[in-house]
């Protein structure tokens, strides 16, 4: 409509100047204008794409590479958590201890992977199957009860991203996840995750959690203790590993035990010791989607 009135305006101008153009000439002039506009739009789109590529890919590369050899004082989530405590006029002191991966019990490493991301060692940063299953589960239940985020994605959210949920944050999460996988590798990702995950109110890092809950370093955690700690990750603000009657913790422990059994990390005896029940047969084995966070039973 705007172009129509603009065309009429030019016709009247040309009439006043005694330069009435033919229809062919007018079409030619408009084709040129359309091509120029198209070129401008394409140039703008390319510019925006390059800016976005730099912002979400090139800019964070050095930041991520630095993580290969250095440990942040605190994560973005820890900083936001501290700020939230201040807004509530609560003490903003956080308990956080960092230890290398070889000072963390294999029991805890295995339990956390079984609890949060049992495809951790093989996926490229995203577990598409788990995401699809989580989406279908949430649609069926009518609530967001299960998440499909991998350990790598959770680490990216903890270390780099703010707490606002918008499209920009999702784009950054995707870009950072791929870069973290490329430049850090699985062992370093797991080390960072275990050291910056939240394990309780104002409590960050598995070493601090092990010392608080079990009065021992993370390197000495038994399988039983490790599984109970791993079960906390889905709801660290509300759960304590000593609360035996928690339905939520019991269900999480069951999921962890199932996944440890599936991947042959524990045998029949180990499964019985953890759950007090016989191990599942092939038809009742838990799939990897069950290893994702399910908050439907949080008390």
mmCIF file of C-alpha atoms in Angstrom, residues 9-294:
data_model
loop_
_atom_site.group_PDB
_atom_site.id
_atom_site.type_symbol
_atom_site.label_atom_id
_atom_site.label_comp_id
_atom_site.label_asym_id
_atom_site.label_seq_id
_atom_site.Cartn_x
_atom_site.Cartn_y
_atom_site.Cartn_z
ATOM 1 C CA UNK A 9 3.365 10.459 -5.957
ATOM 2 C CA UNK A 10 6.164 9.942 -8.470
ATOM 3 C CA UNK A 11 3.673 9.891 -11.352
ATOM 4 C CA UNK A 12 2.269 13.263 -10.282
ATOM 5 C CA UNK A 13 5.756 14.668 -9.881
ATOM 6 C CA UNK A 14 6.661 13.454 -13.340
ATOM 7 C CA UNK A 15 3.416 14.929 -14.762
ATOM 8 C CA UNK A 16 4.215 18.316 -13.284
ATOM 9 C CA UNK A 17 7.624 18.099 -14.909
ATOM 10 C CA UNK A 18 6.072 17.024 -18.194
ATOM 11 C CA UNK A 19 8.033 13.765 -17.937
ATOM 12 C CA UNK A 20 5.372 11.135 -17.889
ATOM 13 C CA UNK A 21 7.102 7.745 -17.889
ATOM 14 C CA UNK A 22 5.801 4.657 -19.622
ATOM 15 C CA UNK A 23 4.624 1.635 -17.635
ATOM 16 C CA UNK A 24 7.777 -0.232 -18.654
ATOM 17 C CA UNK A 25 10.005 2.553 -17.375
ATOM 18 C CA UNK A 26 8.135 2.691 -14.060
ATOM 19 C CA UNK A 27 8.441 -1.087 -13.619
ATOM 20 C CA UNK A 28 12.147 -0.883 -14.384
ATOM 21 C CA UNK A 29 12.674 1.832 -11.803
ATOM 22 C CA UNK A 30 10.798 -0.185 -9.169
ATOM 23 C CA UNK A 31 12.756 -3.333 -9.938
ATOM 24 C CA UNK A 32 15.972 -1.437 -9.307
ATOM 25 C CA UNK A 33 14.625 -0.148 -5.996
ATOM 26 C CA UNK A 34 13.502 -3.633 -4.954
ATOM 27 C CA UNK A 35 16.900 -5.100 -5.804
ATOM 28 C CA UNK A 36 18.660 -2.362 -3.835
ATOM 29 C CA UNK A 37 16.362 -2.952 -0.852
ATOM 30 C CA UNK A 38 16.977 -6.703 -1.088
ATOM 31 C CA UNK A 39 20.737 -6.146 -1.143
ATOM 32 C CA UNK A 40 20.500 -3.898 1.916
ATOM 33 C CA UNK A 41 18.419 -6.476 3.799
ATOM 34 C CA UNK A 42 20.844 -9.279 2.903
ATOM 35 C CA UNK A 43 23.810 -7.182 4.012
ATOM 36 C CA UNK A 44 22.046 -6.401 7.275
ATOM 37 C CA UNK A 45 21.243 -10.080 7.844
ATOM 38 C CA UNK A 46 24.858 -11.073 7.184
ATOM 39 C CA UNK A 47 26.083 -8.370 9.565
ATOM 40 C CA UNK A 48 23.704 -9.530 12.290
ATOM 41 C CA UNK A 49 24.811 -13.118 11.700
ATOM 42 C CA UNK A 50 28.483 -12.205 11.996
ATOM 43 C CA UNK A 51 27.849 -10.216 15.172
ATOM 44 C CA UNK A 52 25.882 -13.130 16.642
ATOM 45 C CA UNK A 53 28.608 -15.587 15.623
ATOM 46 C CA UNK A 54 31.239 -13.468 17.338
ATOM 47 C CA UNK A 55 29.108 -12.965 20.429
ATOM 48 C CA UNK A 56 28.079 -16.580 20.906
ATOM 49 C CA UNK A 57 31.022 -18.443 19.385
ATOM 50 C CA UNK A 58 34.219 -16.439 18.958
ATOM 51 C CA UNK A 59 34.038 -14.287 22.096
ATOM 52 C CA UNK A 60 33.655 -17.167 24.591
ATOM 53 C CA UNK A 61 36.369 -19.350 23.051
ATOM 54 C CA UNK A 62 39.207 -17.765 25.036
ATOM 55 C CA UNK A 63 37.097 -17.828 28.187
ATOM 56 C CA UNK A 64 36.396 -21.526 27.737
ATOM 57 C CA UNK A 65 39.977 -22.377 26.771
ATOM 58 C CA UNK A 66 41.143 -20.729 29.989
ATOM 59 C CA UNK A 67 39.051 -23.225 31.957
ATOM 60 C CA UNK A 68 41.319 -26.028 30.801
ATOM 61 C CA UNK A 69 43.960 -24.878 33.290
ATOM 62 C CA UNK A 70 42.230 -22.525 35.734
ATOM 63 C CA UNK A 71 39.304 -22.748 38.116
ATOM 64 C CA UNK A 72 36.863 -19.837 38.532
ATOM 65 C CA UNK A 73 36.555 -18.373 42.005
ATOM 66 C CA UNK A 74 32.815 -18.815 41.675
ATOM 67 C CA UNK A 75 30.301 -19.606 38.951
ATOM 68 C CA UNK A 76 27.713 -17.272 37.458
ATOM 69 C CA UNK A 77 25.048 -19.219 39.325
ATOM 70 C CA UNK A 78 26.906 -18.857 42.625
ATOM 71 C CA UNK A 79 27.142 -15.096 42.090
ATOM 72 C CA UNK A 80 23.410 -14.901 41.329
ATOM 73 C CA UNK A 81 22.655 -17.102 44.346
ATOM 74 C CA UNK A 82 24.694 -14.821 46.599
ATOM 75 C CA UNK A 83 22.908 -11.749 45.244
ATOM 76 C CA UNK A 84 19.545 -13.384 45.899
ATOM 77 C CA UNK A 85 20.548 -14.004 49.520
ATOM 78 C CA UNK A 86 21.416 -10.333 49.888
ATOM 79 C CA UNK A 87 18.030 -9.281 48.522
ATOM 80 C CA UNK A 88 16.436 -11.461 51.193
ATOM 81 C CA UNK A 89 18.671 -9.909 53.874
ATOM 82 C CA UNK A 90 20.232 -13.308 54.543
ATOM 83 C CA UNK A 91 23.925 -14.095 55.109
ATOM 84 C CA UNK A 92 25.599 -14.342 51.714
ATOM 85 C CA UNK A 93 28.427 -16.672 52.733
ATOM 86 C CA UNK A 94 28.742 -19.716 50.490
ATOM 87 C CA UNK A 95 30.616 -22.896 51.364
ATOM 88 C CA UNK A 96 32.695 -24.027 48.392
ATOM 89 C CA UNK A 97 35.759 -26.236 48.107
ATOM 90 C CA UNK A 98 37.511 -27.324 44.898
ATOM 91 C CA UNK A 99 39.334 -30.633 44.530
ATOM 92 C CA UNK A 100 40.791 -32.313 41.417
ATOM 93 C CA UNK A 101 38.934 -35.183 39.806
ATOM 94 C CA UNK A 102 41.395 -37.778 41.089
ATOM 95 C CA UNK A 103 40.470 -36.674 44.627
ATOM 96 C CA UNK A 104 36.807 -37.472 44.038
ATOM 97 C CA UNK A 105 35.619 -41.006 44.676
ATOM 98 C CA UNK A 106 34.842 -43.062 41.595
ATOM 99 C CA UNK A 107 31.713 -44.036 43.482
ATOM 100 C CA UNK A 108 30.521 -40.433 43.351
ATOM 101 C CA UNK A 109 31.574 -39.902 39.745
ATOM 102 C CA UNK A 110 29.613 -42.963 38.644
ATOM 103 C CA UNK A 111 26.604 -42.130 40.804
ATOM 104 C CA UNK A 112 26.342 -38.571 39.488
ATOM 105 C CA UNK A 113 26.560 -39.703 35.867
ATOM 106 C CA UNK A 114 23.901 -42.343 36.554
ATOM 107 C CA UNK A 115 21.695 -39.737 38.219
ATOM 108 C CA UNK A 116 22.041 -36.856 35.795
ATOM 109 C CA UNK A 117 23.318 -38.031 32.416
ATOM 110 C CA UNK A 118 24.051 -41.692 31.854
ATOM 111 C CA UNK A 119 25.036 -41.029 28.246
ATOM 112 C CA UNK A 120 27.693 -38.540 29.348
ATOM 113 C CA UNK A 121 30.726 -40.358 27.969
ATOM 114 C CA UNK A 122 29.307 -40.788 24.461
ATOM 115 C CA UNK A 123 27.114 -37.795 23.578
ATOM 116 C CA UNK A 124 28.534 -34.604 21.960
ATOM 117 C CA UNK A 125 27.088 -32.295 24.614
ATOM 118 C CA UNK A 126 23.408 -32.884 23.899
ATOM 119 C CA UNK A 127 21.387 -36.046 24.395
ATOM 120 C CA UNK A 128 18.653 -35.690 21.785
ATOM 121 C CA UNK A 129 16.938 -38.944 22.738
ATOM 122 C CA UNK A 130 16.706 -37.871 26.379
ATOM 123 C CA UNK A 131 15.392 -34.436 25.378
ATOM 124 C CA UNK A 132 12.678 -35.965 23.191
ATOM 125 C CA UNK A 133 11.668 -38.432 25.900
ATOM 126 C CA UNK A 134 11.619 -35.688 28.525
ATOM 127 C CA UNK A 135 9.442 -33.514 26.291
ATOM 128 C CA UNK A 136 7.004 -36.365 25.653
ATOM 129 C CA UNK A 137 6.905 -37.181 29.367
ATOM 130 C CA UNK A 138 6.177 -33.558 30.293
ATOM 131 C CA UNK A 139 3.457 -33.247 27.652
ATOM 132 C CA UNK A 140 1.829 -36.441 28.864
ATOM 133 C CA UNK A 141 1.950 -35.381 32.510
ATOM 134 C CA UNK A 142 0.855 -31.814 31.783
ATOM 135 C CA UNK A 143 3.705 -30.444 33.892
ATOM 136 C CA UNK A 144 7.439 -29.901 33.557
ATOM 137 C CA UNK A 145 8.559 -32.842 35.652
ATOM 138 C CA UNK A 146 11.645 -34.013 33.798
ATOM 139 C CA UNK A 147 14.529 -32.199 32.137
ATOM 140 C CA UNK A 148 16.742 -33.421 29.323
ATOM 141 C CA UNK A 149 19.849 -31.366 30.070
ATOM 142 C CA UNK A 150 23.181 -33.156 29.999
ATOM 143 C CA UNK A 151 25.944 -32.638 32.532
ATOM 144 C CA UNK A 152 27.679 -30.412 29.978
ATOM 145 C CA UNK A 153 24.593 -28.242 29.560
ATOM 146 C CA UNK A 154 24.155 -27.995 33.318
ATOM 147 C CA UNK A 155 27.794 -26.962 33.688
ATOM 148 C CA UNK A 156 27.374 -24.249 31.046
ATOM 149 C CA UNK A 157 24.318 -22.886 32.856
ATOM 150 C CA UNK A 158 26.163 -22.905 36.176
ATOM 151 C CA UNK A 159 29.399 -21.319 34.979
ATOM 152 C CA UNK A 160 28.362 -18.818 32.331
ATOM 153 C CA UNK A 161 24.670 -17.995 32.065
ATOM 154 C CA UNK A 162 22.350 -15.690 33.956
ATOM 155 C CA UNK A 163 19.095 -16.990 35.385
ATOM 156 C CA UNK A 164 16.798 -15.248 32.885
ATOM 157 C CA UNK A 165 15.000 -17.715 30.649
ATOM 158 C CA UNK A 166 14.798 -16.324 27.115
ATOM 159 C CA UNK A 167 15.804 -17.208 23.565
ATOM 160 C CA UNK A 168 19.174 -15.457 23.822
ATOM 161 C CA UNK A 169 20.079 -17.555 26.851
ATOM 162 C CA UNK A 170 19.133 -20.732 24.977
ATOM 163 C CA UNK A 171 21.287 -19.755 21.980
ATOM 164 C CA UNK A 172 24.222 -19.082 24.287
ATOM 165 C CA UNK A 173 23.683 -22.395 26.057
ATOM 166 C CA UNK A 174 23.824 -24.278 22.754
ATOM 167 C CA UNK A 175 26.956 -22.473 21.549
ATOM 168 C CA UNK A 176 28.782 -22.748 24.879
ATOM 169 C CA UNK A 177 27.888 -26.435 25.216
ATOM 170 C CA UNK A 178 29.487 -27.298 21.880
ATOM 171 C CA UNK A 179 32.564 -25.205 22.673
ATOM 172 C CA UNK A 180 32.979 -26.689 26.146
ATOM 173 C CA UNK A 181 32.860 -30.204 24.696
ATOM 174 C CA UNK A 182 35.398 -29.256 22.020
ATOM 175 C CA UNK A 183 37.968 -27.472 24.184
ATOM 176 C CA UNK A 184 37.690 -29.096 27.622
ATOM 177 C CA UNK A 185 36.980 -32.790 27.189
ATOM 178 C CA UNK A 186 34.865 -35.115 29.286
ATOM 179 C CA UNK A 187 37.088 -35.510 32.346
ATOM 180 C CA UNK A 188 37.540 -31.773 32.816
ATOM 181 C CA UNK A 189 33.811 -31.208 32.283
ATOM 182 C CA UNK A 190 33.008 -33.770 34.969
ATOM 183 C CA UNK A 191 35.594 -32.269 37.319
ATOM 184 C CA UNK A 192 34.131 -28.777 36.936
ATOM 185 C CA UNK A 193 30.573 -30.028 37.259
ATOM 186 C CA UNK A 194 31.243 -31.882 40.510
ATOM 187 C CA UNK A 195 33.030 -28.861 41.953
ATOM 188 C CA UNK A 196 30.476 -26.172 41.025
ATOM 189 C CA UNK A 197 27.174 -28.032 41.344
ATOM 190 C CA UNK A 198 24.951 -27.103 44.265
ATOM 191 C CA UNK A 199 24.599 -29.795 46.925
ATOM 192 C CA UNK A 200 22.573 -27.969 49.558
ATOM 193 C CA UNK A 201 21.569 -24.485 50.784
ATOM 194 C CA UNK A 202 24.622 -22.235 50.199
ATOM 195 C CA UNK A 203 26.654 -25.405 49.626
ATOM 196 C CA UNK A 204 28.671 -25.840 46.419
ATOM 197 C CA UNK A 205 31.120 -28.509 45.340
ATOM 198 C CA UNK A 206 31.143 -32.187 46.245
ATOM 199 C CA UNK A 207 34.077 -31.804 48.648
ATOM 200 C CA UNK A 208 32.224 -29.323 50.851
ATOM 201 C CA UNK A 209 29.111 -31.514 50.682
ATOM 202 C CA UNK A 210 30.963 -34.705 51.620
ATOM 203 C CA UNK A 211 32.570 -33.000 54.601
ATOM 204 C CA UNK A 212 29.238 -31.575 55.770
ATOM 205 C CA UNK A 213 27.062 -34.643 55.283
ATOM 206 C CA UNK A 214 29.480 -37.491 55.955
ATOM 207 C CA UNK A 215 32.405 -35.872 57.789
ATOM 208 C CA UNK A 216 34.910 -37.172 55.251
ATOM 209 C CA UNK A 217 36.566 -35.993 52.025
ATOM 210 C CA UNK A 218 34.932 -36.737 48.686
ATOM 211 C CA UNK A 219 37.735 -39.192 47.922
ATOM 212 C CA UNK A 220 36.525 -41.517 50.696
ATOM 213 C CA UNK A 221 32.814 -41.674 49.920
ATOM 214 C CA UNK A 222 31.360 -45.164 49.880
ATOM 215 C CA UNK A 223 28.980 -46.257 47.135
ATOM 216 C CA UNK A 224 26.010 -45.849 49.491
ATOM 217 C CA UNK A 225 27.074 -42.332 50.491
ATOM 218 C CA UNK A 226 27.849 -41.345 46.909
ATOM 219 C CA UNK A 227 24.434 -42.442 45.666
ATOM 220 C CA UNK A 228 22.650 -40.498 48.388
ATOM 221 C CA UNK A 229 24.668 -37.398 47.535
ATOM 222 C CA UNK A 230 23.981 -37.788 43.817
ATOM 223 C CA UNK A 231 20.267 -38.014 44.581
ATOM 224 C CA UNK A 232 20.439 -34.503 46.072
ATOM 225 C CA UNK A 233 21.357 -32.803 42.802
ATOM 226 C CA UNK A 234 17.773 -32.651 41.537
ATOM 227 C CA UNK A 235 16.620 -30.638 44.558
ATOM 228 C CA UNK A 236 19.607 -29.397 46.586
ATOM 229 C CA UNK A 237 17.704 -26.691 48.450
ATOM 230 C CA UNK A 238 15.126 -29.017 49.934
ATOM 231 C CA UNK A 239 16.707 -32.400 50.518
ATOM 232 C CA UNK A 240 19.101 -33.914 53.030
ATOM 233 C CA UNK A 241 20.740 -37.312 52.424
ATOM 234 C CA UNK A 242 19.927 -38.346 55.985
ATOM 235 C CA UNK A 243 16.181 -37.901 55.577
ATOM 236 C CA UNK A 244 15.313 -41.571 55.154
ATOM 237 C CA UNK A 245 11.552 -41.098 54.635
ATOM 238 C CA UNK A 246 11.850 -38.862 51.582
ATOM 239 C CA UNK A 247 9.837 -40.445 48.774
ATOM 240 C CA UNK A 248 11.664 -38.265 46.287
ATOM 241 C CA UNK A 249 15.127 -39.331 47.436
ATOM 242 C CA UNK A 250 14.058 -42.967 47.492
ATOM 243 C CA UNK A 251 12.845 -42.757 43.893
ATOM 244 C CA UNK A 252 16.044 -41.031 42.811
ATOM 245 C CA UNK A 253 18.176 -43.672 44.518
ATOM 246 C CA UNK A 254 16.188 -46.343 42.680
ATOM 247 C CA UNK A 255 16.858 -44.636 39.332
ATOM 248 C CA UNK A 256 20.571 -44.311 40.095
ATOM 249 C CA UNK A 257 20.835 -47.945 41.153
ATOM 250 C CA UNK A 258 19.011 -49.073 38.011
ATOM 251 C CA UNK A 259 21.373 -47.153 35.750
ATOM 252 C CA UNK A 260 24.461 -48.354 37.602
ATOM 253 C CA UNK A 261 23.191 -51.901 37.178
ATOM 254 C CA UNK A 262 22.398 -51.427 33.476
ATOM 255 C CA UNK A 263 25.936 -50.212 32.811
ATOM 256 C CA UNK A 264 27.469 -53.088 34.823
ATOM 257 C CA UNK A 265 28.976 -50.783 37.442
ATOM 258 C CA UNK A 266 27.244 -52.740 40.199
ATOM 259 C CA UNK A 267 26.293 -56.418 40.239
ATOM 260 C CA UNK A 268 23.267 -58.201 41.681
ATOM 261 C CA UNK A 269 24.654 -58.073 45.201
ATOM 262 C CA UNK A 270 25.463 -54.385 44.937
ATOM 263 C CA UNK A 271 21.971 -53.651 43.680
ATOM 264 C CA UNK A 272 20.387 -55.541 46.576
ATOM 265 C CA UNK A 273 22.590 -53.728 49.084
ATOM 266 C CA UNK A 274 21.508 -50.333 47.721
ATOM 267 C CA UNK A 275 17.794 -50.904 47.193
ATOM 268 C CA UNK A 276 16.952 -53.883 49.371
ATOM 269 C CA UNK A 277 15.283 -55.467 46.348
ATOM 270 C CA UNK A 278 16.310 -57.874 43.599
ATOM 271 C CA UNK A 279 17.790 -56.303 40.469
ATOM 272 C CA UNK A 280 15.495 -55.548 37.528
ATOM 273 C CA UNK A 281 15.243 -58.031 34.699
ATOM 274 C CA UNK A 282 15.691 -56.977 31.083
ATOM 275 C CA UNK A 283 12.054 -55.939 30.695
ATOM 276 C CA UNK A 284 12.143 -53.597 33.689
ATOM 277 C CA UNK A 285 15.508 -51.948 33.200
ATOM 278 C CA UNK A 286 15.359 -48.169 33.516
ATOM 279 C CA UNK A 287 16.204 -46.302 30.336
ATOM 280 C CA UNK A 288 18.484 -43.280 30.132
ATOM 281 C CA UNK A 289 15.548 -40.874 30.206
ATOM 282 C CA UNK A 290 14.948 -41.870 33.828
ATOM 283 C CA UNK A 291 18.368 -40.538 34.704
ATOM 284 C CA UNK A 292 17.139 -37.040 33.965
ATOM 285 C CA UNK A 293 15.744 -34.810 36.679
ATOM 286 C CA UNK A 294 12.191 -35.711 37.675
#
